Amino acid sequence: MPRQQGPHRADPPPEHRPDRELQPVIRRKRAAQAHAESLPLPNDCANLVVAAQAAHWFELPRFYREVRRIARKPAALALVSYGAPRFEESNLQDRFARFYEQEIGPFWPPERRLVDQGYATIDFPFPEFELPLLAI
């Protein structure tokens, strides 16, 4: 059976794109898959290092060494964790809390506790600054 072609994508020309001023920056970006503790990046190349909902799985001392290696001075490291949802309706929040803490809670790996605490207790050997609480 012949292979079917999927849908094709046509982008507007760069002069008609709202992000056209970012095009020189976008062209310099690349993606790679690697362990956080061994990134395929040169020394002093990153202004910002972000780990979203992942730092609790890292070997933190090795990851932090890698951050120091790739980060330019000054640079920022953001460890992002979204935690569990919160509901305004108390009945719904109570039921969700029971499910999350009692029904599935015993099955979470120990590292999940760092997520539940919003990474507030994670080892972080860099200067910290407060950010406002974000909500969706």
mmCIF file of N, CA and C in Angstrom:
data_model
loop_
_atom_site.group_PDB
_atom_site.id
_atom_site.type_symbol
_atom_site.label_atom_id
_atom_site.label_comp_id
_atom_site.label_asym_id
_atom_site.label_seq_id
_atom_site.Cartn_x
_atom_site.Cartn_y
_atom_site.Cartn_z
ATOM 1 N N MET A 1 0.843 -1.174 0.000
ATOM 2 C CA MET A 1 0.000 0.000 0.000
ATOM 3 C C MET A 1 0.892 1.241 0.000
ATOM 4 N N PRO A 2 0.645 2.192 -0.869
ATOM 5 C CA PRO A 2 1.499 3.381 -0.900
ATOM 6 C C PRO A 2 1.311 4.233 0.342
ATOM 7 N N ARG A 3 2.403 4.865 0.741
ATOM 8 C CA ARG A 3 2.381 5.747 1.912
ATOM 9 C C ARG A 3 1.621 7.022 1.574
ATOM 10 N N GLN A 4 0.721 7.422 2.470
ATOM 11 C CA GLN A 4 -0.050 8.631 2.228
ATOM 12 C C GLN A 4 0.703 9.843 2.758
ATOM 13 N N GLN A 5 0.585 10.916 2.059
ATOM 14 C CA GLN A 5 1.190 12.172 2.470
ATOM 15 C C GLN A 5 0.295 12.852 3.494
ATOM 16 N N GLY A 6 0.879 13.453 4.519
ATOM 17 C CA GLY A 6 0.126 14.206 5.514
ATOM 18 C C GLY A 6 -0.150 15.614 5.016
ATOM 19 N N PRO A 7 -0.797 16.421 5.834
ATOM 20 C CA PRO A 7 -1.075 17.802 5.420
ATOM 21 C C PRO A 7 0.227 18.586 5.286
ATOM 22 N N HIS A 8 0.210 19.525 4.395
ATOM 23 C CA HIS A 8 1.378 20.381 4.186
ATOM 24 C C HIS A 8 1.171 21.699 4.906
ATOM 25 N N ARG A 9 2.249 22.323 5.282
ATOM 26 C CA ARG A 9 2.190 23.583 6.001
ATOM 27 C C ARG A 9 2.808 24.672 5.132
ATOM 28 N N ALA A 10 2.110 25.764 5.032
ATOM 29 C CA ALA A 10 2.637 26.904 4.277
ATOM 30 C C ALA A 10 2.718 28.095 5.211
ATOM 31 N N ASP A 11 3.912 28.584 5.444
ATOM 32 C CA ASP A 11 4.084 29.759 6.285
ATOM 33 C C ASP A 11 4.052 31.010 5.420
ATOM 34 N N PRO A 12 3.500 32.094 5.952
ATOM 35 C CA PRO A 12 3.550 33.344 5.195
ATOM 36 C C PRO A 12 4.999 33.806 5.080
ATOM 37 N N PRO A 13 5.276 34.631 4.104
ATOM 38 C CA PRO A 13 6.655 35.135 3.982
ATOM 39 C C PRO A 13 7.039 35.932 5.227
ATOM 40 N N PRO A 14 8.325 35.965 5.574
ATOM 41 C CA PRO A 14 8.770 36.632 6.802
ATOM 42 C C PRO A 14 8.287 38.071 6.950
ATOM 43 N N GLU A 15 8.179 38.814 5.850
ATOM 44 C CA GLU A 15 7.756 40.217 5.974
ATOM 45 C C GLU A 15 6.299 40.358 6.413
ATOM 46 N N HIS A 16 5.510 39.282 6.343
ATOM 47 C CA HIS A 16 4.114 39.309 6.772
ATOM 48 C C HIS A 16 3.885 38.614 8.111
ATOM 49 N N ARG A 17 4.937 38.176 8.746
ATOM 50 C CA ARG A 17 4.796 37.472 10.021
ATOM 51 C C ARG A 17 4.940 38.457 11.171
ATOM 52 N N PRO A 18 4.099 38.308 12.205
ATOM 53 C CA PRO A 18 4.196 39.236 13.338
ATOM 54 C C PRO A 18 5.515 39.133 14.086
ATOM 55 N N ASP A 19 6.202 37.998 13.984
ATOM 56 C CA ASP A 19 7.465 37.833 14.699
ATOM 57 C C ASP A 19 8.673 38.106 13.797
ATOM 58 N N ARG A 20 8.476 38.867 12.730
ATOM 59 C CA ARG A 20 9.569 39.053 11.769
ATOM 60 C C ARG A 20 10.806 39.672 12.397
ATOM 61 N N GLU A 21 10.623 40.530 13.422
ATOM 62 C CA GLU A 21 11.804 41.119 14.064
ATOM 63 C C GLU A 21 12.589 40.084 14.864
ATOM 64 N N LEU A 22 11.954 38.947 15.166
ATOM 65 C CA LEU A 22 12.653 37.888 15.895
ATOM 66 C C LEU A 22 13.342 36.894 14.967
ATOM 67 N N GLN A 23 13.107 36.982 13.681
ATOM 68 C CA GLN A 23 13.644 35.993 12.762
ATOM 69 C C GLN A 23 15.158 35.806 12.871
ATOM 70 N N PRO A 24 15.966 36.878 12.978
ATOM 71 C CA PRO A 24 17.412 36.633 13.128
ATOM 72 C C PRO A 24 17.727 35.821 14.392
ATOM 73 N N VAL A 25 16.993 36.033 15.465
ATOM 74 C CA VAL A 25 17.213 35.288 16.698
ATOM 75 C C VAL A 25 16.734 33.850 16.543
ATOM 76 N N ILE A 26 15.556 33.661 15.960
ATOM 77 C CA ILE A 26 14.991 32.328 15.782
ATOM 78 C C ILE A 26 15.905 31.469 14.915
ATOM 79 N N ARG A 27 16.495 32.041 13.885
ATOM 80 C CA ARG A 27 17.379 31.263 13.007
ATOM 81 C C ARG A 27 18.611 30.748 13.749
ATOM 82 N N ARG A 28 19.008 31.409 14.843
ATOM 83 C CA ARG A 28 20.193 30.977 15.587
ATOM 84 C C ARG A 28 19.874 29.903 16.612
ATOM 85 N N LYS A 29 18.608 29.546 16.788
ATOM 86 C CA LYS A 29 18.217 28.563 17.800
ATOM 87 C C LYS A 29 18.341 27.161 17.241
ATOM 88 N N ARG A 30 18.571 26.217 18.147
ATOM 89 C CA ARG A 30 18.580 24.818 17.749
ATOM 90 C C ARG A 30 18.042 23.999 18.908
ATOM 91 N N ALA A 31 17.572 22.821 18.610
ATOM 92 C CA ALA A 31 17.038 21.937 19.637
ATOM 93 C C ALA A 31 17.900 20.688 19.701
ATOM 94 N N ALA A 32 18.003 20.139 20.885
ATOM 95 C CA ALA A 32 18.760 18.913 21.075
ATOM 96 C C ALA A 32 18.155 18.144 22.235
ATOM 97 N N GLN A 33 18.316 16.853 22.209
ATOM 98 C CA GLN A 33 17.866 16.018 23.312
ATOM 99 C C GLN A 33 19.099 15.539 24.061
ATOM 100 N N ALA A 34 19.090 15.746 25.382
ATOM 101 C CA ALA A 34 20.252 15.363 26.176
ATOM 102 C C ALA A 34 19.846 15.268 27.644
ATOM 103 N N HIS A 35 20.691 14.660 28.430
ATOM 104 C CA HIS A 35 20.491 14.649 29.878
ATOM 105 C C HIS A 35 20.828 16.035 30.424
ATOM 106 N N ALA A 36 20.083 16.460 31.414
ATOM 107 C CA ALA A 36 20.299 17.791 31.999
ATOM 108 C C ALA A 36 21.685 17.915 32.616
ATOM 109 N N GLU A 37 22.254 16.809 32.995
ATOM 110 C CA GLU A 37 23.571 16.821 33.638
ATOM 111 C C GLU A 37 24.718 16.796 32.636
ATOM 112 N N SER A 38 24.401 16.699 31.345
ATOM 113 C CA SER A 38 25.429 16.622 30.309
ATOM 114 C C SER A 38 24.879 17.227 29.017
ATOM 115 N N LEU A 39 24.839 18.536 28.957
ATOM 116 C CA LEU A 39 24.231 19.232 27.825
ATOM 117 C C LEU A 39 25.228 19.430 26.693
ATOM 118 N N PRO A 40 24.786 19.252 25.442
ATOM 119 C CA PRO A 40 25.688 19.414 24.297
ATOM 120 C C PRO A 40 25.819 20.884 23.904
ATOM 121 N N LEU A 41 26.261 21.697 24.851
ATOM 122 C CA LEU A 41 26.389 23.137 24.634
ATOM 123 C C LEU A 41 27.792 23.591 25.000
ATOM 124 N N PRO A 42 28.268 24.637 24.349
ATOM 125 C CA PRO A 42 29.600 25.148 24.700
ATOM 126 C C PRO A 42 29.569 25.908 26.026
ATOM 127 N N ASN A 43 30.723 26.122 26.587
ATOM 128 C CA ASN A 43 30.848 26.920 27.807
ATOM 129 C C ASN A 43 30.341 28.336 27.569
ATOM 130 N N ASP A 44 29.802 28.935 28.619
ATOM 131 C CA ASP A 44 29.412 30.352 28.605
ATOM 132 C C ASP A 44 28.523 30.739 27.417
ATOM 133 N N CYS A 45 27.498 29.944 27.152
ATOM 134 C CA CYS A 45 26.672 30.212 25.972
ATOM 135 C C CYS A 45 25.230 30.588 26.296
ATOM 136 N N ALA A 46 24.777 30.412 27.547
ATOM 137 C CA ALA A 46 23.354 30.588 27.857
ATOM 138 C C ALA A 46 23.118 31.784 28.770
ATOM 139 N N ASN A 47 22.156 32.606 28.399
ATOM 140 C CA ASN A 47 21.728 33.701 29.265
ATOM 141 C C ASN A 47 20.642 33.251 30.235
ATOM 142 N N LEU A 48 19.915 32.214 29.844
ATOM 143 C CA LEU A 48 18.814 31.700 30.647
ATOM 144 C C LEU A 48 18.781 30.191 30.518
ATOM 145 N N VAL A 49 18.682 29.507 31.651
ATOM 146 C CA VAL A 49 18.520 28.057 31.685
ATOM 147 C C VAL A 49 17.195 27.794 32.394
ATOM 148 N N VAL A 50 16.312 27.038 31.745
ATOM 149 C CA VAL A 50 14.989 26.763 32.304
ATOM 150 C C VAL A 50 14.766 25.263 32.343
ATOM 151 N N ALA A 51 14.303 24.781 33.490
ATOM 152 C CA ALA A 51 13.869 23.391 33.624
ATOM 153 C C ALA A 51 12.437 23.432 34.130
ATOM 154 N N ALA A 52 11.512 22.984 33.320
ATOM 155 C CA ALA A 52 10.099 23.050 33.669
ATOM 156 C C ALA A 52 9.589 21.666 34.065
ATOM 157 N N GLN A 53 9.162 21.563 35.299
ATOM 158 C CA GLN A 53 8.562 20.349 35.855
ATOM 159 C C GLN A 53 9.492 19.152 35.671
ATOM 160 N N ALA A 54 10.789 19.361 35.913
ATOM 161 C CA ALA A 54 11.744 18.281 35.692
ATOM 162 C C ALA A 54 12.860 18.216 36.727
ATOM 163 N N ALA A 55 13.161 19.308 37.415
ATOM 164 C CA ALA A 55 14.351 19.362 38.274
ATOM 165 C C ALA A 55 14.325 18.322 39.383
ATOM 166 N N HIS A 56 13.172 17.888 39.803
ATOM 167 C CA HIS A 56 13.100 16.890 40.875
ATOM 168 C C HIS A 56 13.625 15.526 40.426
ATOM 169 N N TRP A 57 13.827 15.334 39.126
ATOM 170 C CA TRP A 57 14.403 14.080 38.629
ATOM 171 C C TRP A 57 15.913 14.195 38.390
ATOM 172 N N PHE A 58 16.456 15.394 38.434
ATOM 173 C CA PHE A 58 17.866 15.596 38.111
ATOM 174 C C PHE A 58 18.776 15.141 39.246
ATOM 175 N N GLU A 59 20.002 14.798 38.873
ATOM 176 C CA GLU A 59 21.081 14.672 39.850
ATOM 177 C C GLU A 59 21.572 16.100 40.048
ATOM 178 N N LEU A 60 21.009 16.760 41.058
ATOM 179 C CA LEU A 60 21.175 18.208 41.200
ATOM 180 C C LEU A 60 22.622 18.680 41.256
ATOM 181 N N PRO A 61 23.523 18.070 42.024
ATOM 182 C CA PRO A 61 24.906 18.577 42.012
ATOM 183 C C PRO A 61 25.525 18.576 40.607
ATOM 184 N N ARG A 62 25.280 17.520 39.832
ATOM 185 C CA ARG A 62 25.808 17.462 38.461
ATOM 186 C C ARG A 62 25.117 18.484 37.563
ATOM 187 N N PHE A 63 23.799 18.647 37.716
ATOM 188 C CA PHE A 63 23.066 19.623 36.921
ATOM 189 C C PHE A 63 23.574 21.033 37.212
ATOM 190 N N TYR A 64 23.757 21.361 38.482
ATOM 191 C CA TYR A 64 24.222 22.698 38.837
ATOM 192 C C TYR A 64 25.635 22.948 38.310
ATOM 193 N N ARG A 65 26.495 21.938 38.296
ATOM 194 C CA ARG A 65 27.821 22.083 37.679
ATOM 195 C C ARG A 65 27.682 22.405 36.193
ATOM 196 N N GLU A 66 26.743 21.716 35.556
ATOM 197 C CA GLU A 66 26.518 21.945 34.125
ATOM 198 C C GLU A 66 25.971 23.346 33.879
ATOM 199 N N VAL A 67 25.080 23.818 34.719
ATOM 200 C CA VAL A 67 24.557 25.182 34.604
ATOM 201 C C VAL A 67 25.696 26.186 34.737
ATOM 202 N N ARG A 68 26.555 26.000 35.724
ATOM 203 C CA ARG A 68 27.694 26.922 35.893
ATOM 204 C C ARG A 68 28.598 26.920 34.658
ATOM 205 N N ARG A 69 28.732 25.761 34.016
ATOM 206 C CA ARG A 69 29.590 25.654 32.833
ATOM 207 C C ARG A 69 28.991 26.394 31.643
ATOM 208 N N ILE A 70 27.690 26.240 31.401
ATOM 209 C CA ILE A 70 27.110 26.810 30.183
ATOM 210 C C ILE A 70 26.607 28.241 30.356
ATOM 211 N N ALA A 71 26.399 28.688 31.585
ATOM 212 C CA ALA A 71 25.803 30.007 31.819
ATOM 213 C C ALA A 71 26.812 31.127 31.632
ATOM 214 N N ARG A 72 26.384 32.155 30.907
ATOM 215 C CA ARG A 72 27.160 33.389 30.827
ATOM 216 C C ARG A 72 26.986 34.144 32.129
ATOM 217 N N LYS A 73 27.883 35.044 32.382
ATOM 218 C CA LYS A 73 27.763 35.890 33.577
ATOM 219 C C LYS A 73 27.260 37.263 33.175
ATOM 220 N N PRO A 74 26.182 37.794 33.689
ATOM 221 C CA PRO A 74 25.228 37.130 34.576
ATOM 222 C C PRO A 74 24.203 36.345 33.756
ATOM 223 N N ALA A 75 23.697 35.302 34.328
ATOM 224 C CA ALA A 75 22.660 34.481 33.700
ATOM 225 C C ALA A 75 21.626 34.149 34.764
ATOM 226 N N ALA A 76 20.516 33.605 34.323
ATOM 227 C CA ALA A 76 19.463 33.202 35.258
ATOM 228 C C ALA A 76 19.148 31.731 35.068
ATOM 229 N N LEU A 77 18.818 31.082 36.160
ATOM 230 C CA LEU A 77 18.351 29.701 36.155
ATOM 231 C C LEU A 77 16.944 29.713 36.724
ATOM 232 N N ALA A 78 15.990 29.173 35.982
ATOM 233 C CA ALA A 78 14.604 29.098 36.444
ATOM 234 C C ALA A 78 14.197 27.634 36.550
ATOM 235 N N LEU A 79 13.839 27.213 37.746
ATOM 236 C CA LEU A 79 13.272 25.891 37.960
ATOM 237 C C LEU A 79 11.777 26.084 38.159
ATOM 238 N N VAL A 80 10.997 25.599 37.232
ATOM 239 C CA VAL A 80 9.559 25.850 37.210
ATOM 240 C C VAL A 80 8.821 24.588 37.632
ATOM 241 N N SER A 81 7.853 24.769 38.525
ATOM 242 C CA SER A 81 7.018 23.659 38.970
ATOM 243 C C SER A 81 5.591 24.145 39.090
ATOM 244 N N TYR A 82 4.657 23.399 38.541
ATOM 245 C CA TYR A 82 3.279 23.881 38.572
ATOM 246 C C TYR A 82 2.459 23.315 39.709
ATOM 247 N N GLY A 83 2.899 22.282 40.376
ATOM 248 C CA GLY A 83 2.166 21.755 41.524
ATOM 249 C C GLY A 83 0.799 21.221 41.167
ATOM 250 N N ALA A 84 0.005 20.995 42.185
ATOM 251 C CA ALA A 84 -1.340 20.465 42.002
ATOM 252 C C ALA A 84 -2.331 21.613 41.807
ATOM 253 N N PRO A 85 -3.400 21.366 41.061
ATOM 254 C CA PRO A 85 -4.393 22.426 40.884
ATOM 255 C C PRO A 85 -5.126 22.750 42.178
ATOM 256 N N ARG A 86 -5.627 23.961 42.247
ATOM 257 C CA ARG A 86 -6.445 24.423 43.377
ATOM 258 C C ARG A 86 -7.777 24.889 42.811
ATOM 259 N N PHE A 87 -8.857 24.538 43.483
ATOM 260 C CA PHE A 87 -10.193 24.866 43.013
ATOM 261 C C PHE A 87 -10.867 25.844 43.968
ATOM 262 N N GLU A 88 -11.564 26.815 43.408
ATOM 263 C CA GLU A 88 -12.259 27.807 44.235
ATOM 264 C C GLU A 88 -13.434 27.196 44.984
ATOM 265 N N GLU A 89 -14.139 26.281 44.355
ATOM 266 C CA GLU A 89 -15.292 25.650 45.005
ATOM 267 C C GLU A 89 -14.800 24.663 46.057
ATOM 268 N N SER A 90 -15.184 24.874 47.301
ATOM 269 C CA SER A 90 -14.630 24.084 48.405
ATOM 270 C C SER A 90 -14.960 22.593 48.294
ATOM 271 N N ASN A 91 -16.151 22.232 47.831
ATOM 272 C CA ASN A 91 -16.485 20.805 47.683
ATOM 273 C C ASN A 91 -15.562 20.134 46.675
ATOM 274 N N LEU A 92 -15.324 20.815 45.579
ATOM 275 C CA LEU A 92 -14.439 20.280 44.560
ATOM 276 C C LEU A 92 -13.004 20.211 45.083
ATOM 277 N N GLN A 93 -12.536 21.245 45.770
ATOM 278 C CA GLN A 93 -11.190 21.237 46.326
ATOM 279 C C GLN A 93 -11.025 20.128 47.350
ATOM 280 N N ASP A 94 -12.016 19.952 48.215
ATOM 281 C CA ASP A 94 -11.952 18.890 49.226
ATOM 282 C C ASP A 94 -11.866 17.521 48.576
ATOM 283 N N ARG A 95 -12.710 17.286 47.554
ATOM 284 C CA ARG A 95 -12.696 15.981 46.880
ATOM 285 C C ARG A 95 -11.383 15.754 46.155
ATOM 286 N N PHE A 96 -10.877 16.803 45.482
ATOM 287 C CA PHE A 96 -9.609 16.657 44.780
ATOM 288 C C PHE A 96 -8.474 16.395 45.772
ATOM 289 N N ALA A 97 -8.453 17.118 46.872
ATOM 290 C CA ALA A 97 -7.392 16.932 47.875
ATOM 291 C C ALA A 97 -7.408 15.505 48.413
ATOM 292 N N ARG A 98 -8.577 14.972 48.667
ATOM 293 C CA ARG A 98 -8.673 13.586 49.152
ATOM 294 C C ARG A 98 -8.120 12.611 48.110
ATOM 295 N N PHE A 99 -8.526 12.826 46.852
ATOM 296 C CA PHE A 99 -8.011 11.986 45.773
ATOM 297 C C PHE A 99 -6.498 12.105 45.656
ATOM 298 N N TYR A 100 -6.010 13.331 45.607
ATOM 299 C CA TYR A 100 -4.592 13.582 45.360
ATOM 300 C C TYR A 100 -3.715 13.094 46.508
ATOM 301 N N GLU A 101 -4.118 13.376 47.734
ATOM 302 C CA GLU A 101 -3.282 13.059 48.893
ATOM 303 C C GLU A 101 -3.470 11.632 49.408
ATOM 304 N N GLN A 102 -4.702 11.142 49.429
ATOM 305 C CA GLN A 102 -4.968 9.845 50.055
ATOM 306 C C GLN A 102 -5.076 8.697 49.052
ATOM 307 N N GLU A 103 -5.701 8.966 47.914
ATOM 308 C CA GLU A 103 -5.935 7.875 46.971
ATOM 309 C C GLU A 103 -4.743 7.616 46.058
ATOM 310 N N ILE A 104 -4.187 8.661 45.467
ATOM 311 C CA ILE A 104 -3.013 8.435 44.615
ATOM 312 C C ILE A 104 -1.713 8.855 45.286
ATOM 313 N N GLY A 105 -1.807 9.652 46.350
ATOM 314 C CA GLY A 105 -0.614 10.129 47.044
ATOM 315 C C GLY A 105 0.381 9.053 47.434
ATOM 316 N N PRO A 106 -0.094 7.918 47.975
ATOM 317 C CA PRO A 106 0.860 6.877 48.359
ATOM 318 C C PRO A 106 1.657 6.290 47.196
ATOM 319 N N PHE A 107 1.196 6.512 45.975
ATOM 320 C CA PHE A 107 1.882 5.930 44.817
ATOM 321 C C PHE A 107 2.897 6.881 44.180
ATOM 322 N N TRP A 108 2.891 8.162 44.595
ATOM 323 C CA TRP A 108 3.853 9.106 44.047
ATOM 324 C C TRP A 108 5.254 8.748 44.535
ATOM 325 N N PRO A 109 6.268 8.898 43.676
ATOM 326 C CA PRO A 109 7.646 8.713 44.141
ATOM 327 C C PRO A 109 8.010 9.847 45.109
ATOM 328 N N PRO A 110 9.012 9.634 45.954
ATOM 329 C CA PRO A 110 9.386 10.657 46.949
ATOM 330 C C PRO A 110 9.710 12.018 46.334
ATOM 331 N N GLU A 111 10.255 12.038 45.127
ATOM 332 C CA GLU A 111 10.626 13.300 44.476
ATOM 333 C C GLU A 111 9.411 14.197 44.224
ATOM 334 N N ARG A 112 8.239 13.606 44.177
ATOM 335 C CA ARG A 112 7.023 14.385 43.922
ATOM 336 C C ARG A 112 6.781 15.420 45.026
ATOM 337 N N ARG A 113 7.263 15.139 46.228
ATOM 338 C CA ARG A 113 7.088 16.071 47.340
ATOM 339 C C ARG A 113 7.705 17.432 46.997
ATOM 340 N N LEU A 114 8.824 17.447 46.263
ATOM 341 C CA LEU A 114 9.436 18.717 45.848
ATOM 342 C C LEU A 114 8.490 19.515 44.950
ATOM 343 N N VAL A 115 7.765 18.822 44.086
ATOM 344 C CA VAL A 115 6.789 19.479 43.221
ATOM 345 C C VAL A 115 5.658 20.054 44.067
ATOM 346 N N ASP A 116 5.156 19.238 44.990
ATOM 347 C CA ASP A 116 4.048 19.685 45.843
ATOM 348 C C ASP A 116 4.433 20.900 46.678
ATOM 349 N N GLN A 117 5.696 21.042 46.959
ATOM 350 C CA GLN A 117 6.174 22.177 47.750
ATOM 351 C C GLN A 117 6.608 23.343 46.859
ATOM 352 N N GLY A 118 6.297 23.239 45.563
ATOM 353 C CA GLY A 118 6.649 24.322 44.636
ATOM 354 C C GLY A 118 8.146 24.548 44.521
ATOM 355 N N TYR A 119 8.924 23.488 44.726
ATOM 356 C CA TYR A 119 10.395 23.553 44.696
ATOM 357 C C TYR A 119 10.960 24.464 45.781
ATOM 358 N N ALA A 120 10.149 24.863 46.738
ATOM 359 C CA ALA A 120 10.617 25.767 47.799
ATOM 360 C C ALA A 120 11.703 25.127 48.659
ATOM 361 N N THR A 121 11.729 23.796 48.732
ATOM 362 C CA THR A 121 12.712 23.111 49.574
ATOM 363 C C THR A 121 13.821 22.438 48.770
ATOM 364 N N ILE A 122 13.827 22.649 47.454
ATOM 365 C CA ILE A 122 14.856 22.016 46.630
ATOM 366 C C ILE A 122 16.199 22.698 46.899
ATOM 367 N N ASP A 123 17.266 21.927 46.899
ATOM 368 C CA ASP A 123 18.602 22.485 47.060
ATOM 369 C C ASP A 123 18.865 23.432 45.886
ATOM 370 N N PHE A 124 19.199 24.692 46.193
ATOM 371 C CA PHE A 124 19.409 25.688 45.145
ATOM 372 C C PHE A 124 20.574 26.578 45.554
ATOM 373 N N PRO A 125 21.775 26.308 45.023
ATOM 374 C CA PRO A 125 22.986 27.007 45.476
ATOM 375 C C PRO A 125 23.267 28.343 44.786
ATOM 376 N N PHE A 126 22.235 28.984 44.288
ATOM 377 C CA PHE A 126 22.402 30.258 43.593
ATOM 378 C C PHE A 126 21.589 31.333 44.305
ATOM 379 N N PRO A 127 21.896 32.612 44.058
ATOM 380 C CA PRO A 127 21.058 33.671 44.639
ATOM 381 C C PRO A 127 19.618 33.532 44.145
ATOM 382 N N GLU A 128 18.683 33.766 45.038
ATOM 383 C CA GLU A 128 17.262 33.640 44.704
ATOM 384 C C GLU A 128 16.582 34.993 44.783
ATOM 385 N N PHE A 129 15.496 35.125 44.051
ATOM 386 C CA PHE A 129 14.640 36.300 44.188
ATOM 387 C C PHE A 129 13.196 35.852 44.052
ATOM 388 N N GLU A 130 12.344 36.562 44.734
ATOM 389 C CA GLU A 130 10.919 36.243 44.769
ATOM 390 C C GLU A 130 10.252 36.639 43.465
ATOM 391 N N LEU A 131 9.362 35.789 43.015
ATOM 392 C CA LEU A 131 8.499 36.098 41.889
ATOM 393 C C LEU A 131 7.067 36.084 42.366
ATOM 394 N N PRO A 132 6.202 36.807 41.704
ATOM 395 C CA PRO A 132 4.791 36.762 42.121
ATOM 396 C C PRO A 132 4.201 35.393 41.825
ATOM 397 N N LEU A 133 3.210 35.017 42.601
ATOM 398 C CA LEU A 133 2.485 33.773 42.366
ATOM 399 C C LEU A 133 1.746 33.887 41.053
ATOM 400 N N LEU A 134 1.865 32.879 40.219
ATOM 401 C CA LEU A 134 1.197 32.877 38.928
ATOM 402 C C LEU A 134 0.000 31.948 38.981
ATOM 403 N N ALA A 135 -1.056 32.312 38.329
ATOM 404 C CA ALA A 135 -2.248 31.471 38.286
ATOM 405 C C ALA A 135 -2.845 31.519 36.901
ATOM 406 N N ILE A 136 -3.478 30.438 36.530
ATOM 407 C CA ILE A 136 -4.150 30.352 35.235
ATOM 408 C C ILE A 136 -5.643 30.338 35.480
#
